[in-house]
mmCIF file of C-alpha atoms in Angstrom:
data_model
loop_
_atom_site.group_PDB
_atom_site.id
_atom_site.type_symbol
_atom_site.label_atom_id
_atom_site.label_comp_id
_atom_site.label_asym_id
_atom_site.label_seq_id
_atom_site.Cartn_x
_atom_site.Cartn_y
_atom_site.Cartn_z
ATOM 1 C CA MET D 19 44.054 56.734 17.739
ATOM 2 C CA GLU D 20 42.851 57.641 21.194
ATOM 3 C CA LYS D 21 39.881 59.693 22.293
ATOM 4 C CA ILE D 22 39.932 61.568 25.617
ATOM 5 C CA ASN D 23 36.737 62.724 27.332
ATOM 6 C CA ILE D 24 36.950 64.913 30.424
ATOM 7 C CA SER D 25 34.644 66.289 33.088
ATOM 8 C CA THR D 26 35.618 68.747 35.804
ATOM 9 C CA LYS D 27 34.560 69.248 39.389
ATOM 10 C CA PRO D 28 35.577 72.296 41.448
ATOM 11 C CA LEU D 29 36.828 71.421 44.927
ATOM 12 C CA SER D 30 36.429 73.428 48.127
ATOM 13 C CA SER D 31 40.226 73.901 48.187
ATOM 14 C CA GLY D 32 40.024 75.966 44.993
ATOM 15 C CA ASN D 33 41.577 73.199 42.900
ATOM 16 C CA VAL D 34 39.749 71.391 40.109
ATOM 17 C CA GLN D 35 39.406 67.612 39.855
ATOM 18 C CA VAL D 36 39.425 66.426 36.250
ATOM 19 C CA LYS D 37 38.002 62.984 35.555
ATOM 20 C CA PHE D 38 39.102 61.633 32.198
ATOM 21 C CA PHE D 39 38.264 58.602 30.109
ATOM 22 C CA VAL D 40 40.664 57.407 27.393
ATOM 23 C CA GLU D 41 39.274 55.186 24.645
ATOM 24 C CA ARG D 42 41.782 53.211 22.565
ATOM 25 C CA GLU D 43 41.670 50.204 20.282
ATOM 26 C CA GLN D 44 43.743 48.228 22.842
ATOM 27 C CA GLY D 45 41.373 49.043 25.696
ATOM 28 C CA SER D 46 40.026 51.865 27.793
ATOM 29 C CA GLU D 47 41.419 53.627 30.834
ATOM 30 C CA TYR D 48 40.105 56.279 33.165
ATOM 31 C CA GLY D 49 41.676 58.444 35.785
ATOM 32 C CA TYR D 50 41.830 61.674 37.707
ATOM 33 C CA LEU D 51 44.041 64.732 37.445
ATOM 34 C CA LEU D 52 44.250 67.490 40.037
ATOM 35 C CA VAL D 53 44.587 70.928 38.448
ATOM 36 C CA ARG D 54 45.801 73.626 40.801
ATOM 37 C CA GLU D 55 45.141 76.695 38.624
ATOM 38 C CA PRO D 56 42.527 77.430 35.938
ATOM 39 C CA LYS D 57 43.549 76.073 32.527
ATOM 40 C CA PRO D 58 41.884 75.860 29.119
ATOM 41 C CA VAL D 59 40.502 72.462 28.091
ATOM 42 C CA GLY D 60 43.198 72.077 25.420
ATOM 43 C CA ASP D 61 45.965 72.505 28.014
ATOM 44 C CA ILE D 62 44.333 69.953 30.332
ATOM 45 C CA ILE D 63 44.080 67.378 27.539
ATOM 46 C CA ALA D 64 47.707 68.055 26.535
ATOM 47 C CA GLU D 65 48.803 67.520 30.153
ATOM 48 C CA ILE D 66 46.872 64.234 30.343
ATOM 49 C CA GLN D 67 48.479 63.065 27.076
ATOM 50 C CA SER D 68 51.915 64.049 28.362
ATOM 51 C CA ARG D 69 51.480 62.176 31.631
ATOM 52 C CA LEU D 70 50.132 59.103 29.806
ATOM 53 C CA ALA D 71 53.162 59.111 27.485
ATOM 54 C CA LYS D 72 55.523 59.525 30.452
ATOM 55 C CA ARG D 73 53.920 56.589 32.263
ATOM 56 C CA LYS D 74 54.135 54.353 29.160
ATOM 57 C CA ALA D 75 57.795 55.274 28.638
ATOM 58 C CA ALA D 76 58.557 54.387 32.257
ATOM 59 C CA GLN D 77 56.892 50.985 31.798
ATOM 60 C CA ARG D 78 58.953 50.287 28.669
ATOM 61 C CA ASN D 79 62.227 51.134 30.435
ATOM 62 C CA ILE D 80 61.980 48.236 32.867
ATOM 63 C CA ASP D 81 65.254 46.345 32.398
ATOM 64 C CA PRO D 82 66.236 43.831 35.087
ATOM 65 C CA LEU D 83 69.945 44.165 34.251
ATOM 66 C CA PHE D 84 70.030 47.952 34.413
ATOM 67 C CA PRO D 85 67.297 49.141 36.760
ATOM 68 C CA LEU D 86 66.504 52.821 36.751
ATOM 69 C CA ALA D 87 65.706 54.771 39.863
ATOM 70 C CA PRO D 88 61.933 54.799 40.348
ATOM 71 C CA GLU D 89 60.065 57.941 39.411
ATOM 72 C CA PRO D 90 58.614 59.816 42.373
ATOM 73 C CA GLU D 91 54.936 59.078 42.887
ATOM 74 C CA ASP D 92 52.628 61.566 41.184
ATOM 75 C CA TYR D 93 49.793 62.147 43.643
ATOM 76 C CA ASP D 94 48.017 64.528 41.244
ATOM 77 C CA PHE D 95 47.495 61.870 38.535
ATOM 78 C CA TYR D 96 45.773 58.519 38.889
ATOM 79 C CA LEU D 97 45.146 56.019 36.081
ATOM 80 C CA PHE D 98 43.020 52.854 36.091
ATOM 81 C CA SER D 99 42.068 50.213 33.526
ATOM 82 C CA ALA D 100 38.415 50.277 32.543
#
């Protein structure tokens, strides 16, 4: 089970920077998400969960015999180990 805490900061560009902290039994992570239009908190958390799942799936698909093309860098989502 994971717990996601978020805080938001409006930017001068009109975008919103979302700082999130994910607490899990295996360890904690934190990161930032750039939101370009206003969204409800539930949608922001769903987007964070989706991007976390996508990143984990990409890590699991590392096969030296059949390499996949790398995913394009997502400059709106950053994730760090806490």
